[in-house]
CSV table of C-alpha atoms and ligand atoms in Angstrom, one decimal:
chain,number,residue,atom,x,y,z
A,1,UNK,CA,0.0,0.0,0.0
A,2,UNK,CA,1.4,3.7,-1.3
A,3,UNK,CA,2.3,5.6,1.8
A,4,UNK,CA,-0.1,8.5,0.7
A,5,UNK,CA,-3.0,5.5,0.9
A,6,UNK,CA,-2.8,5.4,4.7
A,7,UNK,CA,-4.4,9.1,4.7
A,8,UNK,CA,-7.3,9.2,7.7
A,9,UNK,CA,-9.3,12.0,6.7
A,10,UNK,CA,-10.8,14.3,9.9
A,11,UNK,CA,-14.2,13.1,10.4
A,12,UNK,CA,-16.0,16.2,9.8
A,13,UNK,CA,-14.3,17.3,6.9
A,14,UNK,CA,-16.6,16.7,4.2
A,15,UNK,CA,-19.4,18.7,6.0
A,16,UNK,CA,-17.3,21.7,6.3
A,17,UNK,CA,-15.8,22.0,3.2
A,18,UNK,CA,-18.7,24.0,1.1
A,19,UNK,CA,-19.3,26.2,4.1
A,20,UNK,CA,-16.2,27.3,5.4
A,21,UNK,CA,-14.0,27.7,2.4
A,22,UNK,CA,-15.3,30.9,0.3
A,23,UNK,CA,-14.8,31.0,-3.1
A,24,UNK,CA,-12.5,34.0,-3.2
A,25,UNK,CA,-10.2,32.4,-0.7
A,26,UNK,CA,-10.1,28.9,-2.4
A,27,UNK,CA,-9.3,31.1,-5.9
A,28,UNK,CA,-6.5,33.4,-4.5
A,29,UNK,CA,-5.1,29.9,-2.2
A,30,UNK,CA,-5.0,28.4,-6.0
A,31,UNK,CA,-3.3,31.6,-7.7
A,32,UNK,CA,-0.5,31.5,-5.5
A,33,UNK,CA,-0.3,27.7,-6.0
A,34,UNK,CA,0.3,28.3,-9.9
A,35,UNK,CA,2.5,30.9,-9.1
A,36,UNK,CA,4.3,29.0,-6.5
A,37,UNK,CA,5.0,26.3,-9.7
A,38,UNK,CA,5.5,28.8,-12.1
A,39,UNK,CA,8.2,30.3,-10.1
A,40,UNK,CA,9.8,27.4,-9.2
A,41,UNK,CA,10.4,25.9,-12.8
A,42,UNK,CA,11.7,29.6,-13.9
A,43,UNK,CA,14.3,29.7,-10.6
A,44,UNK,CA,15.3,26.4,-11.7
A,45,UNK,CA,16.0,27.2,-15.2
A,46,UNK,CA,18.3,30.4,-14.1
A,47,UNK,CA,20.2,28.1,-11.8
A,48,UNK,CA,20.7,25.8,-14.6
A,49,UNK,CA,21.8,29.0,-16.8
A,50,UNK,CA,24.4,29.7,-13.8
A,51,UNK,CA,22.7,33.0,-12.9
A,52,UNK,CA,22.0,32.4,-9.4
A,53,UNK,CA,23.3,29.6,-7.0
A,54,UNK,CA,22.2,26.5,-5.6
A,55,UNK,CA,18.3,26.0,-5.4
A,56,UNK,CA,15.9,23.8,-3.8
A,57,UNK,CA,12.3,23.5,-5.4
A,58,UNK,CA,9.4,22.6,-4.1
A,59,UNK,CA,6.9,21.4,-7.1
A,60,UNK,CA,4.8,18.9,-6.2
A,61,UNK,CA,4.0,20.7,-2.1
A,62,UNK,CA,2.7,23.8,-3.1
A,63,UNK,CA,-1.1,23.0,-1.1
A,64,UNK,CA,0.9,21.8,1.9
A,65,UNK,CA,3.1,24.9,1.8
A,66,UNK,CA,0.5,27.4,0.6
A,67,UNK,CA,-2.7,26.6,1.8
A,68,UNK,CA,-1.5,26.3,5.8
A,69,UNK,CA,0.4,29.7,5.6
A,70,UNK,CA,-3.1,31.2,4.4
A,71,UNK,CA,-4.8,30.2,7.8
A,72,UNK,CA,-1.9,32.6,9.6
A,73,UNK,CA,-2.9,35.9,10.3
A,74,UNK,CA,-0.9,39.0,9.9
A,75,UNK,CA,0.3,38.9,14.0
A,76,UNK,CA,1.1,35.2,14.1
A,77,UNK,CA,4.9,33.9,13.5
A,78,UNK,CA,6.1,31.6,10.6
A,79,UNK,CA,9.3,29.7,10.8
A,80,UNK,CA,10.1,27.2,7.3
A,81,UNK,CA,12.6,25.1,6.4
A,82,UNK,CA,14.2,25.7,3.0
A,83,UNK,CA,11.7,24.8,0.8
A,84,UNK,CA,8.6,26.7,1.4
A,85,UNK,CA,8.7,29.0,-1.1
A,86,UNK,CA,4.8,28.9,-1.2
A,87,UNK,CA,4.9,29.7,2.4
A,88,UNK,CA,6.4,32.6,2.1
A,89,UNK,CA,4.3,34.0,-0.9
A,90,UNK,CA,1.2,33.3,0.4
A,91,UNK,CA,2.5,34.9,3.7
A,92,UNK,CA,2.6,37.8,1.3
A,93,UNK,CA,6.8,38.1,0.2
A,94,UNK,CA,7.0,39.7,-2.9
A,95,UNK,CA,8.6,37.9,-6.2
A,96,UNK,CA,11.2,40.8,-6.2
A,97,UNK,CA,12.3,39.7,-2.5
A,98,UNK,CA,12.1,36.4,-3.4
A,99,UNK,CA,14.7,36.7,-6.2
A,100,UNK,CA,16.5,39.1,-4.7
A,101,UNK,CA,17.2,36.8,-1.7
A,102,UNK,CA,18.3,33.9,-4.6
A,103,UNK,CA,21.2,36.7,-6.6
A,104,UNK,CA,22.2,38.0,-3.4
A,105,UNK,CA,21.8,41.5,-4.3
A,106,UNK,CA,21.5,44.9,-3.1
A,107,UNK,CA,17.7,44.3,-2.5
A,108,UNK,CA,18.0,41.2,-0.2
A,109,UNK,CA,16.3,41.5,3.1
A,110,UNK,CA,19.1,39.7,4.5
A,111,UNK,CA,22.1,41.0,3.2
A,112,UNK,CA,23.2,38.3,1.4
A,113,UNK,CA,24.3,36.3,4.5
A,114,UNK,CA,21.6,33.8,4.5
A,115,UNK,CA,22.2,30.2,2.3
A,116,UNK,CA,20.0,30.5,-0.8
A,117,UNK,CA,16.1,30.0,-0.1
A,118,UNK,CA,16.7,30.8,3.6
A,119,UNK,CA,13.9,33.9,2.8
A,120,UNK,CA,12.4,35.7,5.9
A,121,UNK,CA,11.3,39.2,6.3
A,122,UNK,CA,10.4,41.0,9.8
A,123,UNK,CA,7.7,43.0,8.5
A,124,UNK,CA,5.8,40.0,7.6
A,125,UNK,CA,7.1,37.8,11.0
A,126,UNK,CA,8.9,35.0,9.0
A,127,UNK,CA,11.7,33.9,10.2
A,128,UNK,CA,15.2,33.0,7.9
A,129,UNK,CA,16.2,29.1,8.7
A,130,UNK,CA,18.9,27.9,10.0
A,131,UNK,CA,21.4,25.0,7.7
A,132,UNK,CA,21.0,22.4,10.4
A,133,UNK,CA,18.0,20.6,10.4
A,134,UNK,CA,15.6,20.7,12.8
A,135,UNK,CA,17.7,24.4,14.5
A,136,UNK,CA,15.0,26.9,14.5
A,137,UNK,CA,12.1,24.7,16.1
A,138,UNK,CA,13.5,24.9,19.6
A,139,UNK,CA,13.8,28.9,18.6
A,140,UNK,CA,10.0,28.6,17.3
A,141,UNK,CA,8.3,27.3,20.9
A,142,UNK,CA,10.2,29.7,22.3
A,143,UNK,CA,8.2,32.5,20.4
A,144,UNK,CA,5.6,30.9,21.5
A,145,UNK,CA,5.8,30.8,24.7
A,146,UNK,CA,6.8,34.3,24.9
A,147,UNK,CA,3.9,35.3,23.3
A,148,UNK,CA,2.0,33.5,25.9
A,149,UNK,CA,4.1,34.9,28.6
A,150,UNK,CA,3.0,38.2,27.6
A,151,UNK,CA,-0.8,37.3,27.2
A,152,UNK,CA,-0.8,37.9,23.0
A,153,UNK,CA,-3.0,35.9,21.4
A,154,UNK,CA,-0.8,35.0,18.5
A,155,UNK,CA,0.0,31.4,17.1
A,156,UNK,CA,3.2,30.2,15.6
A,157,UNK,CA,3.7,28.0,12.5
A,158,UNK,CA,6.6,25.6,12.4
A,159,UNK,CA,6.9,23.4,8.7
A,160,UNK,CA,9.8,20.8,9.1
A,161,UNK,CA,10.2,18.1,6.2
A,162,UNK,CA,10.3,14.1,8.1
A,163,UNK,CA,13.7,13.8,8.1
A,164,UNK,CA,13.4,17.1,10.7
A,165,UNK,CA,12.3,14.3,12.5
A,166,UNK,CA,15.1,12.6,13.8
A,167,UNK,CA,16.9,15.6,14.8
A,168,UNK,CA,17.7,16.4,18.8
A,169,UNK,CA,16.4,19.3,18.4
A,170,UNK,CA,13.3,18.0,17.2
A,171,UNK,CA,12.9,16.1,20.5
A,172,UNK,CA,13.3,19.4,22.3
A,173,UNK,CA,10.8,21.1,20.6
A,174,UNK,CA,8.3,19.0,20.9
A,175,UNK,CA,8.5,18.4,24.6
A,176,UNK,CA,8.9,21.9,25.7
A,177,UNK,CA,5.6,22.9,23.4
A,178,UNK,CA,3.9,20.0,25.1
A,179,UNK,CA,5.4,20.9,28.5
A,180,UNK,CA,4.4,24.6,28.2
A,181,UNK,CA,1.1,24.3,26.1
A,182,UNK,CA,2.9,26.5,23.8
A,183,UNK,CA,0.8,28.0,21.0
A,184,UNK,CA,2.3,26.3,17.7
A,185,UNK,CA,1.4,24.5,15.3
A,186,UNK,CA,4.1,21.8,14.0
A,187,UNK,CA,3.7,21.6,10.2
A,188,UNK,CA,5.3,18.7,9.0
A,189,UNK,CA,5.8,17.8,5.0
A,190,UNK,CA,6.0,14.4,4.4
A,191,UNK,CA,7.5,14.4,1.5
A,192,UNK,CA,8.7,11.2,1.5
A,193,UNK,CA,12.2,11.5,1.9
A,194,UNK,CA,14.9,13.6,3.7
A,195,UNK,CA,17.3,13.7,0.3
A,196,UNK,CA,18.0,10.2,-0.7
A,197,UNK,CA,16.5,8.2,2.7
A,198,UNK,CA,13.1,7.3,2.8
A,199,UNK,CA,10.7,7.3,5.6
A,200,UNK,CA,10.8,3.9,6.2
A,201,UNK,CA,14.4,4.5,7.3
A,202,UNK,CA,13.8,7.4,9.4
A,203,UNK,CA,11.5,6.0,12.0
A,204,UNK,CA,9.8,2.5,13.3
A,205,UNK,CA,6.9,4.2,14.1
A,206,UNK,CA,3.9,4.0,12.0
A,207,UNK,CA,3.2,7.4,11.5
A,208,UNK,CA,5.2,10.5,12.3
A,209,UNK,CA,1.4,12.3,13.7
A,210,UNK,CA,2.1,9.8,16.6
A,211,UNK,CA,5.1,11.1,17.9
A,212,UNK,CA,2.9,14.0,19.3
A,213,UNK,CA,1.2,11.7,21.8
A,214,UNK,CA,4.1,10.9,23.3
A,215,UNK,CA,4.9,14.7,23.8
A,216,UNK,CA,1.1,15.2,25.6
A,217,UNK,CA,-0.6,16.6,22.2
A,218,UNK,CA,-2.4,16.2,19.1
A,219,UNK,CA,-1.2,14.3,16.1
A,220,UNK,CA,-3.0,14.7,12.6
A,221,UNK,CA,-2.0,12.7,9.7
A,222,UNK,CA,-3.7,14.6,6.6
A,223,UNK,CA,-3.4,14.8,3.1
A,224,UNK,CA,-1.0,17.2,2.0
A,225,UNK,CA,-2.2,17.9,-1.3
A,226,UNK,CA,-5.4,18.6,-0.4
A,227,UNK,CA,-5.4,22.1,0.3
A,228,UNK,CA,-9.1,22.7,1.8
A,229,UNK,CA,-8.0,19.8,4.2
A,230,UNK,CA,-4.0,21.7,4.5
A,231,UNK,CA,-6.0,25.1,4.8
A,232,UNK,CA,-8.8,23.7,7.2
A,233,UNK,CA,-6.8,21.6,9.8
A,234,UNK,CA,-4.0,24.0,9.9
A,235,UNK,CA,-6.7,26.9,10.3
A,236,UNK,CA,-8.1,25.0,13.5
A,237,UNK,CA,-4.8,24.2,15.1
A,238,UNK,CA,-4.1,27.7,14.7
A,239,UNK,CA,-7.2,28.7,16.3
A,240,UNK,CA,-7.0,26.5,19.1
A,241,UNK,CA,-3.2,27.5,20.0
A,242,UNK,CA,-4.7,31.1,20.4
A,243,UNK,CA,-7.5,30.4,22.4
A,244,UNK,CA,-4.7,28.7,24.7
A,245,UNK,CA,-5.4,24.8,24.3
A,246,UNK,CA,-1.9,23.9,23.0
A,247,UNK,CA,0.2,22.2,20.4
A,248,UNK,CA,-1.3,20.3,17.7
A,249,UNK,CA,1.4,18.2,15.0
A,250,UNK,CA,-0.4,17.9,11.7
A,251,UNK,CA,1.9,15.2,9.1
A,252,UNK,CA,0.9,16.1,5.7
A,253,UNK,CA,1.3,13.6,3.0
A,254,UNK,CA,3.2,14.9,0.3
A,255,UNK,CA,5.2,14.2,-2.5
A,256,UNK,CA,8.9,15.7,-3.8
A,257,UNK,CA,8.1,16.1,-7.4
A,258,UNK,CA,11.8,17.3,-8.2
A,259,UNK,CA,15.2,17.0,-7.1
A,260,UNK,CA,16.0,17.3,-3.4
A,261,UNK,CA,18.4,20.7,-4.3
A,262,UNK,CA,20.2,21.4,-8.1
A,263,UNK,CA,23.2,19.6,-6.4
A,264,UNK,CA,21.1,16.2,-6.5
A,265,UNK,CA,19.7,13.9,-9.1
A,266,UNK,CA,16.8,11.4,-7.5
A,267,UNK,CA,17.2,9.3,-10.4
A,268,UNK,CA,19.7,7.1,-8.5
A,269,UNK,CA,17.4,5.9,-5.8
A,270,UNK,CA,13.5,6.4,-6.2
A,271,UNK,CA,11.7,4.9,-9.6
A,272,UNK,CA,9.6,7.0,-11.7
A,273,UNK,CA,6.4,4.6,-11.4
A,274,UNK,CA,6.7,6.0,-7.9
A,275,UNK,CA,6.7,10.2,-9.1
A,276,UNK,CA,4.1,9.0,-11.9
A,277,UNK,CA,1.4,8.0,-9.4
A,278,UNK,CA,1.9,11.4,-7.3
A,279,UNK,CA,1.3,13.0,-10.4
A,280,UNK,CA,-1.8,11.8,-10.5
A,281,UNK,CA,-2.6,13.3,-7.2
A,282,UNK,CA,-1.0,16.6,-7.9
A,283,UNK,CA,-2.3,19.2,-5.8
A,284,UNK,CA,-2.9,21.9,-8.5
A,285,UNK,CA,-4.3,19.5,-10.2
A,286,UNK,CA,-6.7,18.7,-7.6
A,287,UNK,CA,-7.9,22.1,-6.8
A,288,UNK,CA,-8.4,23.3,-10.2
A,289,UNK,CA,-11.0,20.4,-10.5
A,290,UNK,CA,-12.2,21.5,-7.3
A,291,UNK,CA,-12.7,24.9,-9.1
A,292,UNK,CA,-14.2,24.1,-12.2
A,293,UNK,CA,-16.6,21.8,-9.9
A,294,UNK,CA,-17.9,25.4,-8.6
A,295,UNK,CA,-18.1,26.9,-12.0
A,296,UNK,CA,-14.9,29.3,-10.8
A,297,UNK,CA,-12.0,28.5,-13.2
A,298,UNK,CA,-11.5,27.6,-16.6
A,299,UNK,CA,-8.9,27.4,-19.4
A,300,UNK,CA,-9.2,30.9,-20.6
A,301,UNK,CA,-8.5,32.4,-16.7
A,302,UNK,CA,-5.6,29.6,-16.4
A,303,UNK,CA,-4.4,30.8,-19.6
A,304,UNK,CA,-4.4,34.0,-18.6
A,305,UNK,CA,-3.6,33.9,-15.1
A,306,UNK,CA,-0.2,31.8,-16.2
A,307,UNK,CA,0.9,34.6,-18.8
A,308,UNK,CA,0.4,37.7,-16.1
A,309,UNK,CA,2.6,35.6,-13.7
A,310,UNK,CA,5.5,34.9,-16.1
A,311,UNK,CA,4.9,38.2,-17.1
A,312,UNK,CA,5.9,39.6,-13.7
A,313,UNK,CA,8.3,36.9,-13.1
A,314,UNK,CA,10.1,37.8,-16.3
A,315,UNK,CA,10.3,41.2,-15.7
A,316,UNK,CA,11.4,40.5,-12.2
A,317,UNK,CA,14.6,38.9,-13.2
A,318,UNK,CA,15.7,40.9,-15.2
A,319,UNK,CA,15.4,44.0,-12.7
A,320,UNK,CA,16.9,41.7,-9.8
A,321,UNK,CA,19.6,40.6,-12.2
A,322,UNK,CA,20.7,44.2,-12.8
A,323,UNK,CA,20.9,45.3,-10.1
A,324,UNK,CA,24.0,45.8,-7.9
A,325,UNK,CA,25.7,43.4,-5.7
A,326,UNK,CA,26.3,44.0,-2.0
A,327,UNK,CA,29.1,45.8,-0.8
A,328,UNK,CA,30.3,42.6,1.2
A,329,UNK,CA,33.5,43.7,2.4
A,330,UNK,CA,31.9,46.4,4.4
A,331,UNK,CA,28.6,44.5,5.5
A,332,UNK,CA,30.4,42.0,7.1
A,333,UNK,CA,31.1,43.8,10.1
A,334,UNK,CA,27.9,45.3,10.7
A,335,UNK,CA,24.6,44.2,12.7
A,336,UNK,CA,26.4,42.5,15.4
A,337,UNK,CA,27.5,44.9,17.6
A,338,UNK,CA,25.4,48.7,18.2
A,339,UNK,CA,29.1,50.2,18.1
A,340,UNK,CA,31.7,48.2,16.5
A,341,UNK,CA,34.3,47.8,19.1
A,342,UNK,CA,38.3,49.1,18.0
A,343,UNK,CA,39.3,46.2,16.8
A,344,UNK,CA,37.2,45.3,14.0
A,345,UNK,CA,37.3,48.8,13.1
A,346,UNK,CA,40.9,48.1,12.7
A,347,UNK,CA,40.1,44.8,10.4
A,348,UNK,CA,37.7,47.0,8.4
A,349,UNK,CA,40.1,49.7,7.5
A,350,UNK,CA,43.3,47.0,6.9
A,351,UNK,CA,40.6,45.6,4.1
A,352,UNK,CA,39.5,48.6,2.6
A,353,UNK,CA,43.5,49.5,2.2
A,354,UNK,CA,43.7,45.7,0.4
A,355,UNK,CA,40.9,46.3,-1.5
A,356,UNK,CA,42.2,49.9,-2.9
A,357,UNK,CA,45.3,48.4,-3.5
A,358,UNK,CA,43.8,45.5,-5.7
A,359,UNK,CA,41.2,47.8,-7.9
B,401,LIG,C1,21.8,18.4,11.3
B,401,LIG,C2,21.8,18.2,9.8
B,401,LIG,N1,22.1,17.0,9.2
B,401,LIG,C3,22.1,16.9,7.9
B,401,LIG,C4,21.9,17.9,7.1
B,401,LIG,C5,21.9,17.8,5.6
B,401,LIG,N2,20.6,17.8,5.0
B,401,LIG,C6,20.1,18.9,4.4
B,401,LIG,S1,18.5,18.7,3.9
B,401,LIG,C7,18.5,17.2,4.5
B,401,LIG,C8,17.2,16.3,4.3
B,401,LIG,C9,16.0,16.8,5.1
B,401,LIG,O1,14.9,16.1,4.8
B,401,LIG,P1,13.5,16.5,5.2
B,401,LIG,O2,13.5,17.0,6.6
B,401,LIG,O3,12.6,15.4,4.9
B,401,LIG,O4,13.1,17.8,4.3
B,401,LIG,P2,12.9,17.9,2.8
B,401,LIG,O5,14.3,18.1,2.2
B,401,LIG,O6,12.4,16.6,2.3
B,401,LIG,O7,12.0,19.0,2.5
B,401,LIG,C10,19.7,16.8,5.1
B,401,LIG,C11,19.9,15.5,5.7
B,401,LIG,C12,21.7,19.2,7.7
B,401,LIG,N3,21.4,20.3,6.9
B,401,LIG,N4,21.6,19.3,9.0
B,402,LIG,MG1,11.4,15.1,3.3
C-alpha cells in the first residue's frame, strides 16, 4: 500500500468543506499555487543557466506549503525550512524579495548572508532558517511561549520536512511545546524523503502524527495535497493555539516532485512509477477540478492567469539581475555589535586598504 493510501481523513471534513472555504479564498489559495509552480520551474532554469546559485524546489508541495500559511494571520509567526517558497508567498513576500534573496543583491532582506532560499522578512514575522535541520524549532516554541508569557493571542507556525524528524532538536521542541502548552502548530511535510533516505528509514513508528502523543498533544496525519483539508486543519490548530489549548502536530502527506536541491539527481534511488502516481494526485491539479466543480476556473483564466505571472516573473529577473551586488566587504562587520568595538574597526580599515590596493 502507497504511503499516501494510509491518509485518515478528519471526520468532519466533508461537512465543512462547502461552508467554510469561500470562493475567493479557495481562488487566491490556487493563484499562489500556480505561481508558487510557475516560479519554481523559472528559478530552476536560471540556476541551470548559472545566474544564481544552488536551489531547492518545491513542485509537487505547493497545497501543503501554501494553503496552511493562508490560515496565519498577519500577528502570528512563521518559521520554514528551506523549501517553502509557497509559504512565504502566500505569507505575502514579494517575487522581487524572493529573487532578490536567490542573486544575493542589493535588495535582499538579509544582506546576502543567508544560504540560498533561507527567505524571511520581519515585516511580515517569518523567520530565515537555520542550515542544520531541525535548529529553528527549539527557537520557534520559544516564540511561543513568549507570546503567551506576555498574554498575545498570536500562534506560531513551524513546517519541518520528516527527516526534521530525527533531529535532537526536534525532541526538544516538541517536549517543551507540550510541556508549556505553547501555542504552535508543528507543520510537518512528508514528502517522503529527507534527500535520498526514505521514511521507512527514518522511523519505526507507524506514522510520524504519533510522535505527538508521546509529547502530551495532538497528532493529525492529513493529506497534503489537499489544500481545503491543509487550509482547514492547519486553520483550526491555529485557532486553538490562540484560544490557549496547546500544540497540535499535523503530518501532511506529500510528494517531492523534483530533485531534493540542483546539487542532486533522484534518479539514482526512487523509480519514476513511484513520481508518476503522485502526479496523479497533484495538488494543483486537484484544486483546479475542485474549481471548475464550482463553476470558478476555466482554461481561458488559467491561460491567462499563467501569462500575467510569467509576465511579472520575467520582468522580475531581469530588474533583480541588474541590479548591484552587495558591498560585502563592508557588510560584514555590521549588525552584530550597536558600536563596533576598535578592533574590527581596525580589520575594516586594513581591508579597505587591500581592496584599494587591488582595484
Ligand atoms: C543536522 C543536519 N544534518 C544533515 C543535514 C543535511 N541535510 C540537508 S537537507 C536534508 C534532508 C532533510 O529532509 P526533510 O527533513 O525530509 O526535508 P525535505 O528536504 O524533504 O524537505 C539533510 C539530511 C543538515 N542540513 N543538518
Ligand atoms: Mg522530506
Amino acid at each position: 500500500m502507497a504511503y499516501r493510501d494510509t491518509i485518515a481523513k478528519p471526520a468532519d471534513l466533508e461537512q465543512e468543506t462547502e461552508t467554510t472555504v469561500k470562493d475567493l479564498e479557495l481562488i487566491r489559495m490556487y493563484q499562489l499555487m500556480l505561481l508558487t509552480r510557475i516560479l519554481d520551474s523559472k528559478i530552476l532554469s536560471i540556476q541551470r543557466q548559472g545566474r544564481i546559485g544552488p536551489y531547492v524546489p518545491c513542485s509537487g508541495e505547493e497545497a501543503a506549503m501554501v494553503a496552511s500559511a493562508l490560515a496565519l494571520k498577519p500577528e502570528d509567526w512563521m518559521f520554514t525550512s528551506y523549501r517553502e517558497l509557497g509559504s512565504h508567498l502566500a505569507r505575502g513576500l514579494s517575487v522581487d524579495l524572493v529573487l532578490a534573496q536567490l542573486f544575493g543583491n542589493s535588495n535582499d532582506l538579509l544582506k546576502g548572508r543567508q544560504m540560498s532560499n533561507s527567505w524571511g522578512s520581519k515585516a511580515l514575522n517569518t523567520v530565515p532558517t537555520a542550515a542544520p535541520i531541525g535548529a529553528y524549532l527549539p527557537v520557534a516554541v520559544g516564540v511561543a511561549i513568549a507570546a503567551k508569557t506576555k498574554g498575545a493571542k498570536i500562534a506560531v507556525l513551524a513546517y519541518l520536512g520528516d527527516g526534521g524528524t530525527s533531529s535532537a532538536d526536534f525532541h526538544s521542541a516538541m517536549n517543551f511545546a507540550g510541556v508549556f502548552r505553547a501555542p504552535i502548530v508543528f507543520l510537518c511535510r512528508n514528502n517522503g524523503w529527507a534527500i535520498s533516505v526514505p521514511v521507512k528509514k527514518q522511523t519505526a513508528s507507524e506514522t510520524l502524527a504519533v510522535k505527538a502523543g508521546a509529547y502530551g498533544f495532538t497528532g493529525l496525519r492529513i493529506d497534503g495535497n489537499d489544500s481545503i483539508s491543509v487550509y482547514q486543519e492547519t486553520r483550526r490548530a491555529l485557532e486553538k493555539a490562540r484560544a490557549g489549548d496547546g500544540p497540535t502536530f499535523i503530518e501532511t502527506l506529500t510528494y517531492r516532485l523534483g530533485p531534493h536541491s540542483t546539487a542532486d539527481d533522484p534518479r539514482r534511488y526512487r523509480s519514476e512509477k513511484e513520481k508518476e502516481e503522485w502526479i496523479e494526485h497533484d495538488p494543483l491539479k486537484l484544486l483546479r477540478s475542485e474549481l471548475e466543480k464550482r463553476g470558478l476556473w476555466n482554461d481561458r483564466l488559467e491561460k491567462e492567469e499563467t501569462e500575467r505571472i510569467e509576465k511579472i516573473i520575467s520582468l522580475s529577473i531581469e530588474h533583480q539581475e541588474h541590479t548591484p551586488p552587495l558591498p560585502a566587504d563592508e557588510l560584514i562587520f555590521e549588525d552584530v555589535y550597536s558600536q563596533i568595538p576598535w578592533n574590527l574597526l581596525e580589520q575594516r580599515s586594513e581591508l579597505r586598504s587591500l581592496s584599494a590596493r587591488r582595484s
